[in-house]
C-alpha cells in the first residue's frame, strides 16, 4: 500500500514532520507558496497541515483531488472554507487546547502593558528621554475585567485575572450560570460588560454574530476610560472607531494582537495614542508551538493511517481504539446503505438506521455516516462518510438513528429502512465472527449473502426449476456465477435471489433475465 502523503504549508515546529514520518506518512515541508503554487502542488497530497497563513479556498480544494484531511496547528479555522471542504469529503481538524494557555497569557501581558504603558515607556527610555513624569499607570487590583467570550481561552484569562485580584464579569451566551460560578466570575449581558468593565478582553471566534461586536456605537457607549484587548480575531472591533475613540480619550487604551486585514501593514490605529499591538503573536511560544505541531501531526496521521478522527470540525470523533472496532461495521453499514439506495426507487425523504445487540453499544455517528455515504452514492460519486451527512441535509433527507437494547436473533445487527411511496423498505445485516459483513434480510425476506462486486437481485415466484433456468441463462451468456443466495417469504410465494457475478451483467442479459418464466423483477447491483 502506498504511504499517505502530507504537506506542511505554514511555518510549524519540526516535531510535526518527525511525527508524520514516525507514523508512516511521507511529508513535505514547503512554506510561503503563493495560492497558485499551492494549487499546482496540492493534488499529490492526502493531508494538508496549516496555521493561519495558508488560505484553503474552494479553488485550492477543487485542485486537491486526493486530499482527505486538513489539520490546523492551532485553533482558528477561519482561513479554511469548511462547508466547501465538507462538501468535498475532506475532514477539517484543529488543536483546540494546545495554544490556549499561551494566548491567555498574551492577553494578560497586554492588560499589564496597557495598565503601565510599558511599550511607549520602553521606547522613550531607550531613546535617552527618561520620561518618568509622563507615565502614570493604573493598578489592576480591584478593577473589573469584562470578558467577551468565556470558552477555553477566556476561562484561563479569568483564572489568571482572579489571581491578579481583579473582579471578572463575562458575556457569553453559551456560558451557564453553573460554569460561571465554577470559574468564580459573574455572567452578565454585553451592555453590562461595556458599562462596568475597566478592561475588556475578547475571546470569541469571528462569526456572523461576533463580527463588529465592538461597533462604533457600542464603543461610544462604553464606560469612559475603558481599556480594550483583542487577542482573538480581527473583525471583532470597528478599528476606525477605536482609533477615533482613543484619540478623543474616551477609550484609555487598546491592545490588539489581531487585525481585520492581516498582515496589517497600515492602520489608523498605528497613530492613535495608547495603542499597543503585536503581529498575531498570541500562540507564539515555544511550548504552544510544540504542542500544536505534535498534536496536529498525530491527529492527521491517525486519520490517514488508521481512520481515527479527533477534533474534527466537520465530522464526529472516532478514537484510535474505536476505529479498528468500527471498521467492519462501517463496511457493513455502507453496503446496506448502498443496497437500499440501489433498490428503493422514487423520492426518498426518510431513512432510519437501527442498531441492535453489540452494534447498539458502539459510537453510532460513524455508522450513520457510512450508511448515508452508501445511500447517497445514488446521487454522487464523490460522496464519503464526511460529506454524506451534509449532502443528506442539503437534499432534505430526514435521518433518524435508533438504538435498541433488546436481544434479537443476531449478536449484532444494523437495519436500514427507507420510506418509499409504497411504505417502508428495510434491509438488515450482521457481522460474522471474523468481522465479515453479511446481509441477513432484504425487504422482509430472510437471506444470507455477502454484498460484493457485481450482483444481480431477482424477485421471482418460488417455483421448481427456476434456479436452473437462471443458471442456464448466465452460462449461455458466458457469465460465471460466484455465489447464489436464496430467500423466500413463504413456500410457493415471493422469493428473492442474489447472485454474485464475475463480471457485470449487460443490459441485454438483464433483459433476457426479465423474460425468464417466474421472474418479476431484475436489478443489477454494484458494491
Ligand atoms: N491571537 C492568537 O494567536 C490566537 C490564539 C489562539 C486562539 N485565538 C482565537 O481566540 C478565540 C477564542 O478561542 P477559544 O479557544 O477560547 O475558543 P472557544 O471556542 O473555547 O471559546 C469561544 C467562546 O466564545 C463564545 N461565543 C460564541 N459566540 C459568542 C457571542 N456572539 N458572544 C459572546 N461569546 C460568544 C463561545 O460560547 C465560547 O465560549 C478564537 O477566535 C481563536 O481563533 C487566537
Ligand atoms: O487561532 C489560532 O490558533 C491563533 O490565531 C494562532 O494562529 P497562528 O498559528 O497563525 O499563530
Coordinates of C-alpha atoms and ligand atoms in Angstrom, one line a residue:
X1 CA 0.0 0.0 0.0
X2 CA 1.4 3.4 -0.9
X3 CA 2.1 5.7 2.1
X4 CA -0.2 8.7 2.7
X5 CA 1.5 12.0 1.9
X6 CA 1.2 15.2 3.9
X7 CA 2.2 18.7 3.1
X8 CA 3.1 21.2 5.8
X9 CA 2.4 24.6 4.2
X10 CA 2.9 27.0 7.1
X11 CA 5.8 27.5 9.5
X12 CA 5.5 24.8 12.1
X13 CA 7.6 23.2 14.7
X14 CA 9.8 20.5 13.2
X15 CA 8.2 17.9 15.5
X16 CA 5.2 17.9 13.1
X17 CA 7.3 16.5 10.2
X18 CA 9.0 14.0 12.5
X19 CA 5.6 12.7 13.8
X20 CA 4.3 12.3 10.3
X21 CA 7.3 10.2 9.3
X22 CA 7.2 8.1 12.5
X23 CA 3.5 7.4 12.0
X24 CA 4.0 6.0 8.4
X25 CA 3.4 9.1 6.3
X26 CA 5.6 10.8 3.7
X27 CA 5.8 14.5 4.4
X28 CA 7.0 17.7 2.5
X29 CA 7.5 21.0 4.3
X30 CA 7.0 23.8 1.7
X31 CA 6.0 27.1 3.2
X32 CA 5.4 30.6 1.8
X33 CA 4.0 29.5 -1.5
X34 CA 1.5 31.6 -3.5
X35 CA -2.0 30.3 -3.9
X36 CA -1.2 29.4 -7.5
X37 CA 1.8 27.4 -6.4
X38 CA -0.1 25.6 -3.7
X39 CA -2.9 24.9 -6.2
X40 CA -0.5 23.3 -8.6
X41 CA 1.0 21.1 -5.9
X42 CA -1.9 20.1 -3.7
X43 CA -3.2 17.3 -5.9
X44 CA -0.5 14.9 -4.8
X45 CA -1.3 15.2 -1.1
X46 CA -3.7 13.3 1.3
X47 CA -3.1 15.7 4.2
X48 CA -2.5 19.4 4.5
X49 CA -1.1 20.8 7.8
X50 CA -1.5 24.6 8.2
X51 CA -1.5 27.5 10.6
X52 CA -3.3 30.8 9.8
X53 CA -1.3 31.8 6.7
X54 CA -2.4 29.2 4.2
X55 CA -5.9 30.1 2.9
X56 CA -7.8 27.0 2.0
X57 CA -10.2 28.3 -0.6
X58 CA -12.6 26.5 -2.9
X59 CA -10.1 26.9 -5.7
X60 CA -7.4 25.1 -3.6
X61 CA -10.0 22.4 -2.6
X62 CA -11.0 21.8 -6.2
X63 CA -7.4 21.1 -7.1
X64 CA -6.9 18.9 -4.0
X65 CA -8.2 15.8 -5.7
X66 CA -6.6 13.3 -3.2
X67 CA -7.0 15.4 -0.1
X68 CA -8.6 13.6 2.9
X69 CA -7.7 15.9 5.8
X70 CA -6.7 19.4 6.7
X71 CA -5.1 19.9 10.1
X72 CA -4.9 23.3 11.7
X73 CA -2.0 23.5 14.1
X74 CA -3.9 26.0 16.3
X75 CA -7.5 27.0 17.0
X76 CA -9.0 29.4 14.5
X77 CA -10.1 27.9 11.2
X78 CA -11.5 31.0 9.5
X79 CA -8.8 30.5 6.8
X80 CA -10.4 27.2 5.8
X81 CA -13.7 27.1 3.8
X82 CA -15.1 24.3 6.0
X83 CA -18.5 24.0 4.2
X84 CA -16.7 23.6 0.9
X85 CA -14.2 21.1 2.4
X86 CA -17.1 19.1 3.9
X87 CA -18.8 19.1 0.5
X88 CA -15.6 17.6 -0.9
X89 CA -15.5 15.0 1.8
X90 CA -12.3 16.5 3.5
X91 CA -12.1 16.3 7.2
X92 CA -11.0 19.5 8.9
X93 CA -9.3 19.2 12.3
X94 CA -7.8 21.7 14.7
X95 CA -6.0 21.5 18.0
X96 CA -8.4 23.3 20.3
X97 CA -6.3 23.4 23.5
X98 CA -2.6 23.4 22.5
X99 CA -2.1 27.1 22.5
X100 CA -4.9 28.3 24.9
X101 CA -2.7 29.0 27.9
X102 CA -0.1 30.8 25.8
X103 CA -2.8 33.0 24.2
X104 CA -4.4 33.7 27.6
X105 CA -1.0 34.7 28.9
X106 CA -0.6 37.1 25.9
X107 CA -3.9 38.7 26.8
X108 CA -2.8 39.1 30.4
X109 CA 0.5 40.6 29.2
X110 CA -1.5 43.1 27.0
X111 CA -3.6 44.1 30.0
X112 CA -0.5 44.7 32.1
X113 CA 1.3 46.5 29.2
X114 CA -1.7 48.8 28.8
X115 CA -2.0 49.5 32.5
X116 CA 1.6 50.6 32.8
X117 CA 2.2 51.8 29.2
X118 CA 5.3 49.6 29.0
X119 CA 5.9 49.7 25.2
X120 CA 6.0 53.5 25.0
X121 CA 7.9 53.9 28.2
X122 CA 10.4 51.3 26.9
X123 CA 10.9 53.1 23.5
X124 CA 11.3 56.6 25.1
X125 CA 13.6 55.4 27.9
X126 CA 15.9 53.7 25.3
X127 CA 15.8 57.0 23.4
X128 CA 17.5 58.6 26.4
X129 CA 14.5 60.7 27.5
X130 CA 14.0 59.2 31.0
X131 CA 10.3 60.3 30.7
X132 CA 9.4 59.4 34.3
X133 CA 6.8 62.1 34.7
X134 CA 4.9 61.2 31.5
X135 CA 3.9 57.7 32.6
X136 CA 1.3 57.4 35.3
X137 CA -0.3 53.9 35.2
X138 CA -3.2 52.2 36.9
X139 CA -3.3 49.2 39.2
X140 CA -5.3 46.2 38.0
X141 CA -6.0 45.0 41.6
X142 CA -9.7 45.6 42.4
X143 CA -10.5 46.6 38.8
X144 CA -13.2 44.9 36.7
X145 CA -12.2 42.7 33.8
X146 CA -15.0 42.1 31.3
X147 CA -14.7 39.0 29.1
X148 CA -16.5 38.8 25.8
X149 CA -16.3 35.0 25.3
X150 CA -15.6 32.7 28.2
X151 CA -14.6 29.5 26.4
X152 CA -11.2 27.8 26.7
X153 CA -9.0 30.9 26.5
X154 CA -11.5 33.3 28.2
X155 CA -11.7 30.9 31.2
X156 CA -7.9 30.8 31.5
X157 CA -7.8 34.6 31.3
X158 CA -10.4 34.7 34.1
X159 CA -8.4 32.4 36.4
X160 CA -5.2 34.5 35.9
X161 CA -7.1 37.8 36.4
X162 CA -8.7 36.5 39.6
X163 CA -5.1 35.7 40.7
X164 CA -4.3 39.4 40.0
X165 CA -7.2 40.2 42.3
X166 CA -9.4 41.6 39.5
X167 CA -13.2 41.2 39.5
X168 CA -14.2 39.2 36.4
X169 CA -17.5 39.6 34.6
X170 CA -18.3 37.8 31.3
X171 CA -20.7 38.0 28.4
X172 CA -21.0 34.7 26.6
X173 CA -24.5 33.4 25.6
X174 CA -23.3 29.8 25.9
X175 CA -21.9 30.2 29.4
X176 CA -24.1 28.5 32.0
X177 CA -24.7 30.0 35.5
X178 CA -23.1 26.9 37.0
X179 CA -19.9 27.2 34.9
X180 CA -19.7 30.9 35.8
X181 CA -19.9 30.0 39.5
X182 CA -17.3 27.3 39.0
X183 CA -15.0 29.9 37.3
X184 CA -15.6 32.4 40.1
X185 CA -17.0 35.0 37.6
X186 CA -20.3 36.8 37.1
X187 CA -22.3 36.2 33.9
X188 CA -23.7 39.4 32.6
X189 CA -25.0 40.8 29.3
X190 CA -22.9 42.7 26.7
X191 CA -24.1 46.1 27.8
X192 CA -23.1 45.4 31.4
X193 CA -19.6 44.3 30.3
X194 CA -19.2 47.5 28.4
X195 CA -20.7 49.8 31.1
X196 CA -18.9 48.2 34.1
X197 CA -15.6 46.9 32.9
X198 CA -12.3 48.8 33.3
X199 CA -10.6 46.4 31.0
X200 CA -12.4 44.3 28.3
X201 CA -10.8 41.3 26.6
X202 CA -12.3 39.5 23.6
X203 CA -12.2 35.7 23.3
X204 CA -14.8 34.7 20.7
X205 CA -14.4 33.2 17.3
X206 CA -15.3 35.5 14.3
X207 CA -18.8 34.6 13.3
X208 CA -21.8 36.4 11.8
X209 CA -22.9 37.1 15.4
X210 CA -19.5 38.4 16.7
X211 CA -18.3 40.3 13.7
X212 CA -18.0 44.0 14.7
X213 CA -19.3 43.1 18.2
X214 CA -17.4 46.2 19.4
X215 CA -19.1 48.5 16.9
X216 CA -18.7 52.3 17.0
X217 CA -22.0 52.7 18.8
X218 CA -21.0 50.1 21.5
X219 CA -17.6 51.7 21.9
X220 CA -19.1 55.2 22.2
X221 CA -21.5 53.9 24.9
X222 CA -18.8 52.0 26.8
X223 CA -17.5 53.2 30.2
X224 CA -15.2 56.2 29.7
X225 CA -11.6 55.2 30.3
X226 CA -12.1 51.6 29.3
X227 CA -9.1 49.7 28.0
X228 CA -9.6 47.0 25.3
X229 CA -7.6 43.9 24.5
X230 CA -8.2 41.7 21.4
X231 CA -6.1 38.5 21.1
X232 CA -9.0 36.6 19.4
X233 CA -9.7 37.6 15.8
X234 CA -9.6 40.8 13.7
X235 CA -13.0 41.9 12.6
X236 CA -14.5 41.8 16.2
X237 CA -13.8 45.5 16.6
X238 CA -14.5 48.6 14.4
X239 CA -10.9 49.6 14.0
X240 CA -11.6 53.1 12.7
X241 CA -14.0 53.8 15.5
X242 CA -11.5 52.5 18.0
X243 CA -8.8 54.9 16.6
X244 CA -11.2 57.9 16.9
X245 CA -12.1 57.0 20.5
X246 CA -8.5 56.5 21.5
X247 CA -7.8 59.9 20.0
X248 CA -10.7 61.5 21.9
X249 CA -9.6 59.8 25.1
X250 CA -13.0 58.0 25.6
X251 CA -11.1 54.7 25.3
X252 CA -8.0 55.0 27.5
X253 CA -6.0 52.2 25.8
X254 CA -6.2 49.4 23.4
X255 CA -4.0 46.4 22.6
X256 CA -4.5 44.3 19.5
X257 CA -2.8 41.1 18.5
X258 CA -5.1 40.6 15.6
X259 CA -6.4 42.8 12.8
X260 CA -9.2 42.8 10.3
X261 CA -6.7 42.6 7.5
X262 CA -3.5 40.6 8.1
X263 CA -0.7 41.2 7.8
X264 CA -1.6 44.7 9.0
X265 CA 0.9 46.9 7.3
X266 CA -1.0 50.1 7.9
X267 CA -3.9 51.1 10.1
X268 CA -5.5 54.2 11.5
X269 CA -4.7 52.7 14.9
X270 CA -0.9 52.9 14.4
X271 CA -1.0 56.7 15.0
X272 CA -3.6 56.6 17.8
X273 CA -2.5 57.3 21.4
X274 CA -2.2 54.5 24.0
X275 CA -2.4 51.9 21.3
X276 CA -0.3 48.7 21.5
X277 CA 0.0 45.9 19.0
X278 CA 1.7 42.7 18.2
X279 CA 1.7 40.8 14.9
X280 CA -0.7 37.9 15.7
X281 CA 1.7 36.5 18.3
X282 CA -0.9 35.1 20.7
X283 CA 0.1 31.5 20.0
X284 CA 3.8 32.1 19.5
X285 CA 5.6 30.5 22.4
X286 CA 7.9 27.5 22.1
X287 CA 5.6 25.5 24.3
X288 CA 2.4 26.2 22.4
X289 CA 4.0 25.6 19.0
X290 CA 5.5 22.3 20.1
X291 CA 2.0 21.3 21.5
X292 CA 0.1 22.2 18.4
X293 CA 2.6 20.7 15.9
X294 CA 2.8 17.4 17.8
X295 CA -1.0 17.2 18.1
X296 CA -1.9 18.2 14.6
X297 CA 0.6 15.7 13.1
X298 CA -0.6 12.9 15.4
X299 CA -4.3 13.6 14.7
X300 CA -3.7 13.8 10.9
X301 CA -1.5 10.6 10.7
X302 CA -4.0 8.8 12.9
X303 CA -6.8 9.6 10.4
X304 CA -4.7 8.9 7.3
X305 CA -3.2 5.6 8.6
X306 CA -5.9 4.2 11.0
X307 CA -9.1 6.2 10.3
X308 CA -9.1 7.7 13.8
X309 CA -10.9 11.1 14.0
X310 CA -10.0 13.6 16.7
X311 CA -11.0 17.2 17.0
X312 CA -12.7 17.3 13.6
X313 CA -14.9 20.3 13.0
X314 CA -17.0 18.6 10.3
X315 CA -17.5 15.0 11.5
X316 CA -17.9 13.2 14.8
X317 CA -14.8 12.0 16.6
X318 CA -13.6 8.4 16.4
X319 CA -10.8 7.3 18.7
X320 CA -7.9 5.3 17.5
X321 CA -9.2 2.4 19.8
X322 CA -12.7 2.7 18.3
X323 CA -11.6 2.9 14.7
X324 CA -10.5 -0.8 14.2
X325 CA -13.6 -2.0 16.1
X326 CA -15.9 0.1 14.0
X327 CA -14.2 -0.6 10.7
X328 CA -16.2 -3.8 9.8
X329 CA -19.4 -2.1 11.0
X330 CA -18.8 0.8 8.7
X331 CA -18.2 -1.6 5.8
X332 CA -21.5 -3.3 6.6
X333 CA -23.3 0.0 7.1
X334 CA -22.0 1.4 3.8
X335 CA -23.1 -1.8 1.9
X336 CA -26.6 -1.7 3.5
X337 CA -26.9 2.0 2.7
X338 CA -25.8 1.3 -0.9
X339 CA -28.2 -1.7 -1.2
X340 CA -31.2 0.3 -0.1
X341 CA -30.1 3.2 -2.3
X342 CA -29.9 1.0 -5.4
X343 CA -33.1 -0.9 -4.7
X344 CA -35.6 1.7 -3.4
X345 CA -36.9 3.9 -6.0
X346 CA -38.6 7.3 -6.1
X347 CA -38.2 10.4 -4.0
X348 CA -36.8 9.0 -0.7
X349 CA -37.1 11.6 2.1
X350 CA -36.7 9.5 5.2
X351 CA -34.0 7.0 6.3
X352 CA -33.7 5.3 9.6
X353 CA -30.7 3.4 11.0
X354 CA -31.3 1.0 13.8
X355 CA -28.6 -0.8 15.8
X356 CA -29.2 -3.9 17.9
X357 CA -27.0 -6.1 20.1
X358 CA -23.3 -5.4 20.0
X359 CA -23.8 -2.6 17.4
X360 CA -26.0 -0.7 19.9
X361 CA -23.0 -0.3 22.2
X362 CA -20.9 1.5 19.6
X363 CA -20.5 5.1 18.6
X364 CA -23.4 5.5 16.2
X365 CA -22.3 8.6 14.3
X366 CA -19.7 6.9 12.1
X367 CA -22.1 4.1 11.4
X368 CA -24.7 6.6 10.3
X369 CA -22.1 8.4 8.2
X370 CA -21.2 5.2 6.5
X371 CA -24.9 4.2 5.8
X372 CA -25.5 7.7 4.3
X373 CA -22.3 7.5 2.2
X374 CA -23.5 4.2 0.7
X375 CA -27.1 5.5 0.3
X376 CA -26.1 8.9 -1.2
X377 CA -23.9 7.2 -3.8
X378 CA -27.0 7.1 -5.9
X379 CA -26.7 10.9 -6.2
X380 CA -22.9 11.5 -6.1
X381 CA -19.7 9.6 -7.0
X382 CA -17.6 11.7 -4.6
X383 CA -19.6 11.1 -1.5
X384 CA -17.9 9.7 1.6
X385 CA -18.8 9.5 5.3
X386 CA -17.6 13.0 5.8
X387 CA -19.7 14.8 3.3
X388 CA -22.7 12.3 3.3
X389 CA -24.5 13.9 6.3
X390 CA -24.1 17.4 4.6
X391 CA -25.4 16.1 1.3
X392 CA -28.3 14.3 3.1
X393 CA -29.2 17.6 4.8
X394 CA -28.9 19.5 1.6
X395 CA -31.3 17.1 0.0
X396 CA -33.8 17.4 2.9
X397 CA -33.3 13.7 3.8
X398 CA -34.8 13.1 7.3
X399 CA -32.2 10.8 9.1
X400 CA -33.1 9.1 12.3
X401 CA -30.9 6.8 14.5
X402 CA -32.4 4.2 16.8
X403 CA -30.5 2.1 19.3
X404 CA -32.3 -1.0 20.6
X405 CA -31.4 -2.6 24.0
X406 CA -33.4 -5.7 23.1
X407 CA -31.7 -9.0 22.3
X408 CA -32.5 -10.1 18.8
X409 CA -31.8 -13.2 16.7
X410 CA -28.3 -11.9 15.9
X411 CA -25.5 -10.8 18.3
X412 CA -25.2 -7.7 16.3
X413 CA -27.4 -6.1 13.7
X414 CA -27.8 -3.0 11.6
X415 CA -31.1 -2.3 9.9
X416 CA -31.6 0.5 7.4
X417 CA -35.2 1.5 6.5
X418 CA -36.2 4.0 3.8
X419 CA -39.7 5.4 3.5
X420 CA -40.9 4.8 -0.1
X421 CA -44.3 5.7 -1.7
X422 CA -45.2 2.0 -1.2
X423 CA -44.3 2.1 2.5
X424 CA -41.1 1.4 4.5
X425 CA -38.5 -0.8 2.9
X426 CA -35.8 -2.4 5.2
X427 CA -32.5 -4.3 4.8
X428 CA -30.5 -5.7 7.7
X429 CA -27.1 -7.1 8.1
X430 CA -24.8 -8.6 10.7
X431 CA -21.1 -9.4 11.1
X432 CA -19.8 -12.9 11.2
X433 CA -17.3 -13.8 13.8
X434 CA -14.4 -12.9 11.5
X435 CA -15.9 -9.4 11.1
X436 CA -17.2 -10.3 7.6
X437 CA -20.4 -8.2 6.8
X438 CA -23.4 -10.3 5.7
X439 CA -26.9 -9.3 4.5
X440 CA -29.5 -11.2 6.5
X441 CA -32.7 -9.6 5.4
X442 CA -34.0 -7.9 2.4
X443 CA -37.4 -6.2 2.3
X444 CA -38.8 -8.6 4.9
X445 CA -37.3 -11.8 3.4
X446 CA -34.5 -13.6 5.3
X447 CA -31.4 -14.3 3.2
X448 CA -27.7 -14.7 3.8
X449 CA -25.5 -13.0 1.3
X450 CA -22.2 -11.2 1.0
X451 CA -22.6 -7.9 -0.8
X452 CA -19.6 -7.6 -3.0
X453 CA -18.7 -6.7 -6.6
X454 CA -21.2 -7.2 -9.4
X455 CA -24.5 -8.7 -8.3
X456 CA -28.0 -9.4 -9.6
X457 CA -31.1 -9.1 -7.5
X458 CA -34.0 -11.1 -8.8
X459 CA -37.5 -11.2 -7.4
X460 CA -39.4 -14.3 -8.6
X461 CA -42.2 -16.8 -7.9
X462 CA -41.0 -19.6 -5.7
X463 CA -41.5 -22.4 -8.3
X464 CA -39.4 -25.5 -9.1
X465 CA -37.0 -25.2 -12.0
X466 CA -36.4 -21.5 -11.6
X467 CA -32.8 -21.8 -10.3
X468 CA -31.8 -24.0 -13.2
X469 CA -33.3 -21.6 -15.8
X470 CA -31.4 -18.6 -14.3
X471 CA -28.2 -20.6 -14.1
X472 CA -28.5 -21.7 -17.7
X473 CA -29.1 -18.2 -18.9
X474 CA -25.9 -17.0 -17.2
X475 CA -24.0 -19.9 -18.6
X476 CA -25.3 -19.2 -22.1
X477 CA -24.1 -15.6 -21.8
X478 CA -20.6 -16.8 -20.6
X479 CA -21.1 -15.2 -17.1
X480 CA -19.7 -17.2 -14.2
X481 CA -21.7 -17.1 -11.0
X482 CA -19.7 -16.7 -7.8
X483 CA -22.4 -17.2 -5.2
X484 CA -26.1 -18.0 -5.3
X485 CA -28.2 -16.9 -2.3
X486 CA -31.9 -17.6 -2.0
X487 CA -34.7 -16.4 0.3
X488 CA -38.5 -16.5 0.3
X489 CA -41.4 -15.0 2.1
X490 CA -43.4 -18.3 2.2
X491 CA -43.1 -21.6 0.3
X492 CA -44.5 -21.1 -3.2
X493 CA -44.8 -17.3 -2.6
X494 CA -42.5 -14.4 -3.4
X495 CA -38.8 -15.3 -3.4
X496 CA -35.6 -13.4 -3.9
X497 CA -32.3 -14.4 -5.4
X498 CA -29.0 -12.6 -5.0
X499 CA -26.3 -13.7 -7.5
X500 CA -22.7 -12.5 -7.4
X501 CA -21.2 -12.5 -10.9
X502 CA -17.6 -12.5 -12.0
X503 CA -18.5 -9.8 -14.5
X504 CA -21.1 -7.1 -14.9
X505 CA -24.4 -8.2 -16.5
X506 CA -25.1 -6.2 -19.6
X507 CA -28.5 -4.6 -20.2
X508 CA -29.1 -7.3 -22.7
X509 CA -28.5 -10.1 -20.1
X510 CA -30.8 -8.3 -17.7
X511 CA -33.5 -8.0 -20.4
X512 CA -33.2 -11.8 -21.0
X513 CA -33.4 -12.5 -17.3
X514 CA -36.6 -10.4 -17.0
X515 CA -38.2 -12.7 -19.6
X516 CA -37.3 -15.9 -17.7
X517 CA -40.5 -17.7 -16.5
X518 CA -41.4 -16.7 -12.9
X519 CA -39.2 -13.6 -12.8
X520 CA -41.0 -10.4 -11.5
X521 CA -38.1 -8.0 -11.3
X522 CA -34.3 -7.9 -12.0
X523 CA -31.9 -5.3 -10.8
X524 CA -28.1 -5.1 -11.3
X525 CA -26.2 -4.1 -8.2
X526 CA -22.7 -2.9 -7.7
X527 CA -20.7 -2.9 -4.4
Ligands
LIG1 N1 -4.2 35.5 18.8 C1 -3.9 34.3 18.6 O1 -2.8 33.9 18.2 C2 -4.9 33.3 19.0 C3 -4.5 32.0 19.5 C4 -5.5 31.1 19.8 C5 -6.8 31.4 19.6 N2 -7.2 32.5 19.1 C6 -8.6 32.8 18.9 O2 -9.2 33.0 20.2 C7 -10.6 32.8 20.1 C8 -11.1 32.0 21.2 O3 -10.5 30.8 21.3 P1 -11.0 29.7 22.4 O4 -10.1 28.5 22.3 O5 -11.2 30.3 23.7 O6 -12.4 29.3 21.7 P2 -13.6 28.6 22.5 O7 -14.5 28.0 21.4 O8 -13.2 27.7 23.5 O9 -14.4 29.8 23.1 C9 -15.1 30.8 22.4 C10 -16.2 31.3 23.2 O10 -16.9 32.3 22.5 C11 -18.2 32.2 22.9 N3 -19.1 32.9 21.9 C12 -19.5 32.5 20.7 N4 -20.3 33.4 20.2 C13 -20.4 34.4 21.1 C14 -21.0 35.7 21.0 N5 -21.8 36.0 20.0 N6 -20.9 36.5 22.1 C15 -20.1 36.1 23.1 N7 -19.5 34.9 23.2 C16 -19.6 34.1 22.2 C17 -18.5 30.7 22.9 O11 -19.6 30.4 23.6 C18 -17.2 30.2 23.5 O12 -17.4 30.0 24.9 C19 -10.8 32.1 18.7 O13 -11.2 33.0 17.8 C20 -9.4 31.7 18.3 O14 -9.2 31.6 16.9 C21 -6.3 33.5 18.8
LIG2 O1 -6.3 30.5 16.2 C1 -5.1 30.3 16.5 O2 -4.7 29.2 16.9 C2 -4.2 31.5 16.5 O3 -4.8 32.6 15.8 C3 -2.8 31.2 16.1 O4 -2.5 31.4 14.8 P1 -1.1 31.1 14.2 O5 -0.9 29.6 14.3 O6 -1.1 31.6 12.8 O7 -0.1 31.8 15.1

